[in-house]
Tab-separated table of C-alpha atoms in Angstrom:
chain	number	residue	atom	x	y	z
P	627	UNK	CA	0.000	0.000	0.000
P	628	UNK	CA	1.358	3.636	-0.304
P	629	UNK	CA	0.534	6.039	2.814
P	630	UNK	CA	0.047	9.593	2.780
P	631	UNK	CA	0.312	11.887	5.541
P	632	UNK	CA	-1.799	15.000	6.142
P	633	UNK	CA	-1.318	16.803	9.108
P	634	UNK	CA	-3.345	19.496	8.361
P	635	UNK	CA	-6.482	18.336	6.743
P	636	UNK	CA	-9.741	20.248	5.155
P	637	UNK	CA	-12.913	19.854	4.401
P	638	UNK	CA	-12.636	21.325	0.516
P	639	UNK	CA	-15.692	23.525	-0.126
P	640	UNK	CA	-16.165	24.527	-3.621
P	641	UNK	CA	-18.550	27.216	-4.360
P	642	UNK	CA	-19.437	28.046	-8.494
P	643	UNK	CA	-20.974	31.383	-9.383
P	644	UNK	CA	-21.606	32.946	-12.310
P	645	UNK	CA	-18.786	35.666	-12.011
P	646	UNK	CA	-16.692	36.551	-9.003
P	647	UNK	CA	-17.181	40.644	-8.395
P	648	UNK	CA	-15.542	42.143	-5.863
P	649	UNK	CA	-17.583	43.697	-3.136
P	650	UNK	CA	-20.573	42.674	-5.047
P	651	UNK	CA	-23.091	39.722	-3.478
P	652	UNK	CA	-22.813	36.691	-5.250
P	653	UNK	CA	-25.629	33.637	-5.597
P	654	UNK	CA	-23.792	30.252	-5.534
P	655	UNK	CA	-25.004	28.054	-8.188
P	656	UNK	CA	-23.441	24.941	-7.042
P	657	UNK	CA	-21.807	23.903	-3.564
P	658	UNK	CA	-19.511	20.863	-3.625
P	659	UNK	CA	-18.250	19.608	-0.412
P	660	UNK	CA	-15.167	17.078	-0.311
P	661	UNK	CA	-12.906	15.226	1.831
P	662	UNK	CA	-9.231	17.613	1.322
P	663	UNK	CA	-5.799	18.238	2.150
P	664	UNK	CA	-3.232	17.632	0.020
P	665	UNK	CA	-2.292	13.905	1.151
P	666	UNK	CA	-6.428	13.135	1.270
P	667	UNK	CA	-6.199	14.239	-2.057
P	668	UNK	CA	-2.969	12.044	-3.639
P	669	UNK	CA	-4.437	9.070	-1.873
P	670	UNK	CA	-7.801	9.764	-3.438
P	671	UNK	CA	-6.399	9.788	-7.064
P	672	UNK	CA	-4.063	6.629	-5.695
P	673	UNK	CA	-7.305	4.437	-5.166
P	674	UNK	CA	-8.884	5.731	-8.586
P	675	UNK	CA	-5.575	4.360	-10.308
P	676	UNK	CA	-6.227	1.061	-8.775
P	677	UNK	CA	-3.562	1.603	-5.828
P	678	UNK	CA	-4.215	0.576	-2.467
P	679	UNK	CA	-3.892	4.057	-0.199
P	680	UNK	CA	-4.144	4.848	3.441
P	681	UNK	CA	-4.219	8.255	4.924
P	682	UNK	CA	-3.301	9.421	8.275
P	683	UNK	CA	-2.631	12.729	9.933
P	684	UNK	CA	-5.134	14.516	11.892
P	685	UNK	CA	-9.106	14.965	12.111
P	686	UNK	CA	-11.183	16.425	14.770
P	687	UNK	CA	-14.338	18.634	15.739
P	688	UNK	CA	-17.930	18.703	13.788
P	689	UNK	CA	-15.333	19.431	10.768
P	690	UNK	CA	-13.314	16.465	11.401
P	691	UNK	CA	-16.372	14.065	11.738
P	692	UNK	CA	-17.786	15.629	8.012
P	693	UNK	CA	-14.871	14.717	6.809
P	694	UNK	CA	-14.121	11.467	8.070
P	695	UNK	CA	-17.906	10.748	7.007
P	696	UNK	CA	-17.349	11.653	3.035
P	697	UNK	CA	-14.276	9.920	3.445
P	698	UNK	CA	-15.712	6.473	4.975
P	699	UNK	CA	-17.331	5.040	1.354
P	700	UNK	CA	-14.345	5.949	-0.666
P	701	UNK	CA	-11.491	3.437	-1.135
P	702	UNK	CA	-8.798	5.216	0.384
P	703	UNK	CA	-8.422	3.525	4.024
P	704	UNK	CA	-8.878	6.388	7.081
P	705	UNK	CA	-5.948	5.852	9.698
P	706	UNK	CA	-6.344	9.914	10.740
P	707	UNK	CA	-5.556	10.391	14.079
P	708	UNK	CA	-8.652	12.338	16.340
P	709	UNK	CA	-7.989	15.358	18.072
P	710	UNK	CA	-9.828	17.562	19.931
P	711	UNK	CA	-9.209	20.681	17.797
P	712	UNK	CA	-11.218	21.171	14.970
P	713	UNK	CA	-10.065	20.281	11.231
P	714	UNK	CA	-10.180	23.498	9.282
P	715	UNK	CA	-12.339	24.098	6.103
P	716	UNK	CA	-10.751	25.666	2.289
P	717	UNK	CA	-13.100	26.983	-0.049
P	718	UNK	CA	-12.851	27.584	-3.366
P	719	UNK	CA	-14.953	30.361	-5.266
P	720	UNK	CA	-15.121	28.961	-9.537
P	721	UNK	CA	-15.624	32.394	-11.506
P	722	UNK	CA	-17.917	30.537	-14.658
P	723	UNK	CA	-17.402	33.155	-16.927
P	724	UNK	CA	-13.533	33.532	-16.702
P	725	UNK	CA	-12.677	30.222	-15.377
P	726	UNK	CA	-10.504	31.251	-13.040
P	727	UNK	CA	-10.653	30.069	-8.978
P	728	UNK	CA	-10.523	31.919	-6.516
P	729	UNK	CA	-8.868	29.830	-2.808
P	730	UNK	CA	-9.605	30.602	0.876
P	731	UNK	CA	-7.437	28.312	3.013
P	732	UNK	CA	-8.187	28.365	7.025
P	733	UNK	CA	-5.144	27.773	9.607
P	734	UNK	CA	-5.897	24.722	10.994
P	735	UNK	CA	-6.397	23.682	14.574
P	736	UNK	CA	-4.001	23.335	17.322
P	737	UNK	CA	-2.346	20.185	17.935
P	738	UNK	CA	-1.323	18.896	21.331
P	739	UNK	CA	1.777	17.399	22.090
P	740	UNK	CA	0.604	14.043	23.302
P	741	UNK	CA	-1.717	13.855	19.788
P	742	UNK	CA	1.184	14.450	18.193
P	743	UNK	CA	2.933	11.857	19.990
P	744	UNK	CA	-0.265	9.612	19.415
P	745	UNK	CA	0.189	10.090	15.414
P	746	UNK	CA	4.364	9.123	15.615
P	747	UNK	CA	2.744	5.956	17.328
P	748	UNK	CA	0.803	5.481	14.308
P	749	UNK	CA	2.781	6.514	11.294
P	750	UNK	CA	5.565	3.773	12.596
P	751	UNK	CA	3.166	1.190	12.968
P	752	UNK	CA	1.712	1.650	9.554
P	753	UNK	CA	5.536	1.946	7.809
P	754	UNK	CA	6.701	-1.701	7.812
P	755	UNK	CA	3.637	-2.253	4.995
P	756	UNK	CA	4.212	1.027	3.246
P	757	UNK	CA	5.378	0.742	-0.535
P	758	UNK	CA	5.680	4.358	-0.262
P	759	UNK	CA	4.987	7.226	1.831
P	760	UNK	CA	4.111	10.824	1.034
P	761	UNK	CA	4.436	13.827	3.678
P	762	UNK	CA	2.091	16.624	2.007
P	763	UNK	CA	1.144	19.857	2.978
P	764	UNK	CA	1.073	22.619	5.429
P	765	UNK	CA	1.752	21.769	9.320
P	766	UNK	CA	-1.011	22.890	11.750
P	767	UNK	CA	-0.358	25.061	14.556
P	768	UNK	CA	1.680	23.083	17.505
P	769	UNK	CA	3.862	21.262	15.103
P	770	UNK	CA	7.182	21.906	15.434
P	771	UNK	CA	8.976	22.724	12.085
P	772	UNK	CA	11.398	20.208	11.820
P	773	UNK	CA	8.275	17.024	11.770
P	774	UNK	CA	8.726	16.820	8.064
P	775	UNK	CA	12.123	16.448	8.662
P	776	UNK	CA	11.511	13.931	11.471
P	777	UNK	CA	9.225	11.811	9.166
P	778	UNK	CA	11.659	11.370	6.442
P	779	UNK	CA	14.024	9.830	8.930
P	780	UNK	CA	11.690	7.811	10.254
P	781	UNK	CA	10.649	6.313	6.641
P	782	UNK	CA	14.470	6.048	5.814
P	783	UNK	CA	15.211	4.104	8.760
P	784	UNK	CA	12.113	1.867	7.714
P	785	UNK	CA	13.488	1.341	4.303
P	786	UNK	CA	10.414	3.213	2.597
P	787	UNK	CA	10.525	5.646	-0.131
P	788	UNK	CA	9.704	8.781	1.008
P	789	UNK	CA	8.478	12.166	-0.996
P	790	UNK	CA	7.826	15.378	0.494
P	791	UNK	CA	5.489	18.166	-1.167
P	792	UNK	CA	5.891	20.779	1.442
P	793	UNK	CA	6.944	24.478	1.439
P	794	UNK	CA	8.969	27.117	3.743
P	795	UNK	CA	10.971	26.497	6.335
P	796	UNK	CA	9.452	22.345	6.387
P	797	UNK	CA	10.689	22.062	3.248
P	798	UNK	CA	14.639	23.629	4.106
P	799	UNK	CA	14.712	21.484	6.916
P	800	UNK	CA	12.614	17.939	5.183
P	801	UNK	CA	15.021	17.884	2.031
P	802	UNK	CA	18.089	18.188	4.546
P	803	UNK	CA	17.035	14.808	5.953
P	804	UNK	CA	17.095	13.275	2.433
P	805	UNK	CA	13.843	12.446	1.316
P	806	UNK	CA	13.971	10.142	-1.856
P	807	UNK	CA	11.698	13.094	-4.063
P	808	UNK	CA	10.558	16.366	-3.445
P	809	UNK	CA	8.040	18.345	-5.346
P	810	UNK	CA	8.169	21.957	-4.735
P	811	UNK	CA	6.204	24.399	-6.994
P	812	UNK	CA	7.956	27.195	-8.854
P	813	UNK	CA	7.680	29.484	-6.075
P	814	UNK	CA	8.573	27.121	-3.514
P	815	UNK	CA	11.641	26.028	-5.549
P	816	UNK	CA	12.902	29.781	-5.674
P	817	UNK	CA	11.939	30.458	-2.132
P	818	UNK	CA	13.932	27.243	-1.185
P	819	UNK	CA	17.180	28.116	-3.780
P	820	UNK	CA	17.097	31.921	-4.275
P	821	UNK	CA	17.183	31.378	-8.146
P	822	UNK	CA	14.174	31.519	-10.810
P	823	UNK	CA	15.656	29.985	-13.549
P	824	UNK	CA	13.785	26.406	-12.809
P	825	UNK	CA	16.508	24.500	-14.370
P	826	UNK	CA	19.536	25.543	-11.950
P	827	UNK	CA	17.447	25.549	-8.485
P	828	UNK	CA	16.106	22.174	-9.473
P	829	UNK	CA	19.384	21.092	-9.588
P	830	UNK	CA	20.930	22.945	-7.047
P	831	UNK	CA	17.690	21.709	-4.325
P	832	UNK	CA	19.185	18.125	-4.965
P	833	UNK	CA	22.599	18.969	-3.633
P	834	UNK	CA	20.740	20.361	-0.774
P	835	UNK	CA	19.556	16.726	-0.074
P	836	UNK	CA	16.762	15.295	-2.030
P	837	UNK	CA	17.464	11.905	-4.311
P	838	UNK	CA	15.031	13.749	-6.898
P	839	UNK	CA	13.390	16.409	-7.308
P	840	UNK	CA	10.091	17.276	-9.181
P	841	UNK	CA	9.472	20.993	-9.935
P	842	UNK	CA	5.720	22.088	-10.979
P	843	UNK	CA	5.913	24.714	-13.320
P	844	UNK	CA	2.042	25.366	-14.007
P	845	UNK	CA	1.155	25.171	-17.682
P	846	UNK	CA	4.382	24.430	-18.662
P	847	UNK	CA	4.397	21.034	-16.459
P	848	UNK	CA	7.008	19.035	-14.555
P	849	UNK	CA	10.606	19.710	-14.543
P	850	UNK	CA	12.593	16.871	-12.932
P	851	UNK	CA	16.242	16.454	-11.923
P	852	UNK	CA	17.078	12.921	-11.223
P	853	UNK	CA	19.927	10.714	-10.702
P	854	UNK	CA	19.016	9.189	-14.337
P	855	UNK	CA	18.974	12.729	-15.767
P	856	UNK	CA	16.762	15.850	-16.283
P	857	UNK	CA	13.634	16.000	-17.852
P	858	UNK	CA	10.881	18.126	-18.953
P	859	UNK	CA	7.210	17.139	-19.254
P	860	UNK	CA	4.580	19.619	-21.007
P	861	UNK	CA	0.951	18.936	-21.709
P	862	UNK	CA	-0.265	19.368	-25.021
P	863	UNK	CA	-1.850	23.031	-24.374
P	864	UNK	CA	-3.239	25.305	-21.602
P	865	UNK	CA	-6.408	24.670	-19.627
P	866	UNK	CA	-8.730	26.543	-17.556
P	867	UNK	CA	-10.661	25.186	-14.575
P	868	UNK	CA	-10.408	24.402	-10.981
P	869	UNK	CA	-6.492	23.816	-10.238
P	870	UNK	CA	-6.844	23.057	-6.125
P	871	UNK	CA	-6.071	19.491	-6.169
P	872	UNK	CA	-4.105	19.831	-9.481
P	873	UNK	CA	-0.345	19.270	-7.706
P	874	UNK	CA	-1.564	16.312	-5.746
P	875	UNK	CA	-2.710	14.530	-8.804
P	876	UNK	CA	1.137	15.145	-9.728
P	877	UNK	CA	2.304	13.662	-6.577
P	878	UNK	CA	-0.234	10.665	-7.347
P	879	UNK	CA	1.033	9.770	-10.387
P	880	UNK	CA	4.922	9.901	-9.481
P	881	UNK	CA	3.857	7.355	-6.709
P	882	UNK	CA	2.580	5.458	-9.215
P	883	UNK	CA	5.008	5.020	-11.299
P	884	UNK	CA	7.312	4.790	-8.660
P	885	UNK	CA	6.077	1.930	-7.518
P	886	UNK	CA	5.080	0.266	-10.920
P	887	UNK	CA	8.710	0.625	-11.662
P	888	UNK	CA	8.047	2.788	-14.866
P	889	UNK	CA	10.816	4.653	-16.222
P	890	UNK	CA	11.074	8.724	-15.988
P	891	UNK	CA	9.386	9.978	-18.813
P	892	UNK	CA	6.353	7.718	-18.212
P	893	UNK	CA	6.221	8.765	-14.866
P	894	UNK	CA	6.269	12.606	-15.640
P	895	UNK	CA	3.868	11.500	-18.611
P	896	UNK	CA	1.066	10.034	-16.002
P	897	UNK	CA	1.797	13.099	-13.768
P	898	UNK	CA	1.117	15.632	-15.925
P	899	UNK	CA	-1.745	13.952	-17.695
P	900	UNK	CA	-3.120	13.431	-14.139
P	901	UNK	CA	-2.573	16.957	-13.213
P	902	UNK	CA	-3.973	18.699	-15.939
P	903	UNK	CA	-7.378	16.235	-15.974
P	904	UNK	CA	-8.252	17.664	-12.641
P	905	UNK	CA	-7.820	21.449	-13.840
P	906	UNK	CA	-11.128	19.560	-15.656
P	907	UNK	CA	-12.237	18.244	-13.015
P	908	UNK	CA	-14.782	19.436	-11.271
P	909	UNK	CA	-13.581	19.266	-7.208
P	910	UNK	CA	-10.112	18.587	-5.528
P	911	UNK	CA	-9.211	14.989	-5.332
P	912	UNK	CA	-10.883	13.958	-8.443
P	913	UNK	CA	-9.571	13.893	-12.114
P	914	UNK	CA	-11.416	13.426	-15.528
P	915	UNK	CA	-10.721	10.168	-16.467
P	916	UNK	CA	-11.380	10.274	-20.094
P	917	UNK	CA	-9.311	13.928	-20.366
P	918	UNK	CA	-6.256	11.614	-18.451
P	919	UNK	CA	-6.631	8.547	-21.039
P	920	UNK	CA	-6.823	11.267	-24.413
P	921	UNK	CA	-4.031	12.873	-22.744
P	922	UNK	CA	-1.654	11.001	-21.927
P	923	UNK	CA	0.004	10.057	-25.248
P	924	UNK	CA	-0.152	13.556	-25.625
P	925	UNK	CA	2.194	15.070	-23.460
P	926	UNK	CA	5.829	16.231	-24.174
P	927	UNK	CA	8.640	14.664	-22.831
P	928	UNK	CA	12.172	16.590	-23.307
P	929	UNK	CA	15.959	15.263	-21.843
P	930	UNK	CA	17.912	18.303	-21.094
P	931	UNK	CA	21.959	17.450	-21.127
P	932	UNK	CA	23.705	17.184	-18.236
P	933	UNK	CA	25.168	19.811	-16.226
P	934	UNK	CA	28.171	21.336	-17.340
P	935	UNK	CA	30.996	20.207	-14.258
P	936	UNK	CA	30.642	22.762	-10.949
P	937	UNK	CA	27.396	23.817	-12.771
């Protein structure tokens, strides 16, 4: 099975009106509720590719219980840890004449030290029958901001691949502890290497300390530096839609083909296909199956050479 961990789940709320005007009131045409977090969501698009998934990390409150509820008949197995804080709520406001979205995230509750000892007790027990392991997302309040950091050892010392889509100061301090793939976004990646130019921080965040790393680069796809080489994934034009969930998807299908075995390209291939089928979509944690399928033999998949030596 492949685990994911979110530590600071949501309950994704995704409003559509007819056009988003500022300071104007709006009637919501549609209201779509959904189990979230960025790990919820991987494991979600796991299961649909046929992957056994378990998610843990926290839940708690009348929030927490939603959640867990809309979570219950879908094949991703809950392992989420209770707490007596209350699991925070993102909404997304879907502007139908432009397309565009617009994202409220909440904070997220407070976790105690002896629930976060409670979910170390758990994410070690569930380990030894991980294939895989993904640390994704923000950390809640009461986390300290090494835990990514923390969990990568822990997976390394269990012999489990581990990948870590995380941002900030988690993310300085996770990829220092080696994590087998990290997927920044563009921003993250220049926050993280103080360059823009995706090619050089890509490669200069693995001699920080990640095996691999996976850059998003929005419409122009997945950049990856890898021991194998460097290679750049595209899909075959622009889309508009709902992109909350669209990174995940990413992370979902580099799982997958990390465990399938599948060479590089394929596994960029599947992750870009994947991401850009739930810009289609039409909530977080789901993808357009027959936009992924059309798609996939579609995308673009480009070896850059090799890094000139002290490049």
């Amino acid at each position: 099975m492949i685990l994911t961990v979110t530590l600071n789940a949501a309950l994704d709320i995704t409003y559509r009106v007819a056009a988003l005007t500022p300071h104007a009131t709006h009637r919501v045409g549609e209201v779509v509720e959904r189990p979230g977090g960025k790990g919820i969501n991987v494991a979600r698009v796991l299961a649909a590719l046929g992957h056994e998934s378990v998610v843990t990390g926290f839940a708690g409150g009348a929030t927490g219980a939603v959640l867990r509820g809309m979570l219950a008949p879908l094949a991703p197995h809950d392992a989420l840890v209770e707490i007596a804080g209350t699991t925070r709520r993102t909404i997304a406001v879907t502007d139908g004449t432009s397309g565009d979205t617009t994202q409220l995230n909440e904070t997220g509750p407070t976790v105690l030290p002896e629930e976060w000892a409670a979910f170390l007790s758990s994410y070690d027990s569930l380990l030894p029958e991980a294939e895989a392991v993904a640390l994704c997302g923000s950390l809640p309040p009461g986390i300290h901001v090494g835990a990514y950091a923390e969990l990568v050892r822990r997976a390394r010392a269990a012999e489990v691949p581990v990948l870590l889509d995380t941002s900030g100061e988690p993310l300085r301090r996770g990829i220092a502890a080696r994590p087998d793939l990290v997927k920044p976004n563009a921003d993250e990646l220049a926050q993280l290497t103080g360059s823009r130019e995706p090619l050089r921080a890509t490669r200069d965040a693995r001699r920080r300390g990640a095996h691999t790393v996976v850059a998003s680069l929005g419409p122009e796809g997945l950049l990856a530096a890898t021991p194998d080489g460097t290679w750049q994934a595209t899909p075959p034009e622009p889309v508009k839609g709902n992109p909350t969930g669209a990174g995940d998807s990413a992370v979902a299908g580099l799982l997958s083909g990390l465990v399938l075995g599948l060479p590089w390209p394929q596994r960029l291939s599947r992750a870009v296909a994947l991401s850009t089928a739930t810009v289609l979509a039409p909530a977080a944690g789901e993808f357009d199956a027959a936009a992924y399928e059309e798609l996939l033999p579609r995308i673009t998949v480009v070896e850059h050479a090799p890094a000139a030596p002290g490049k």
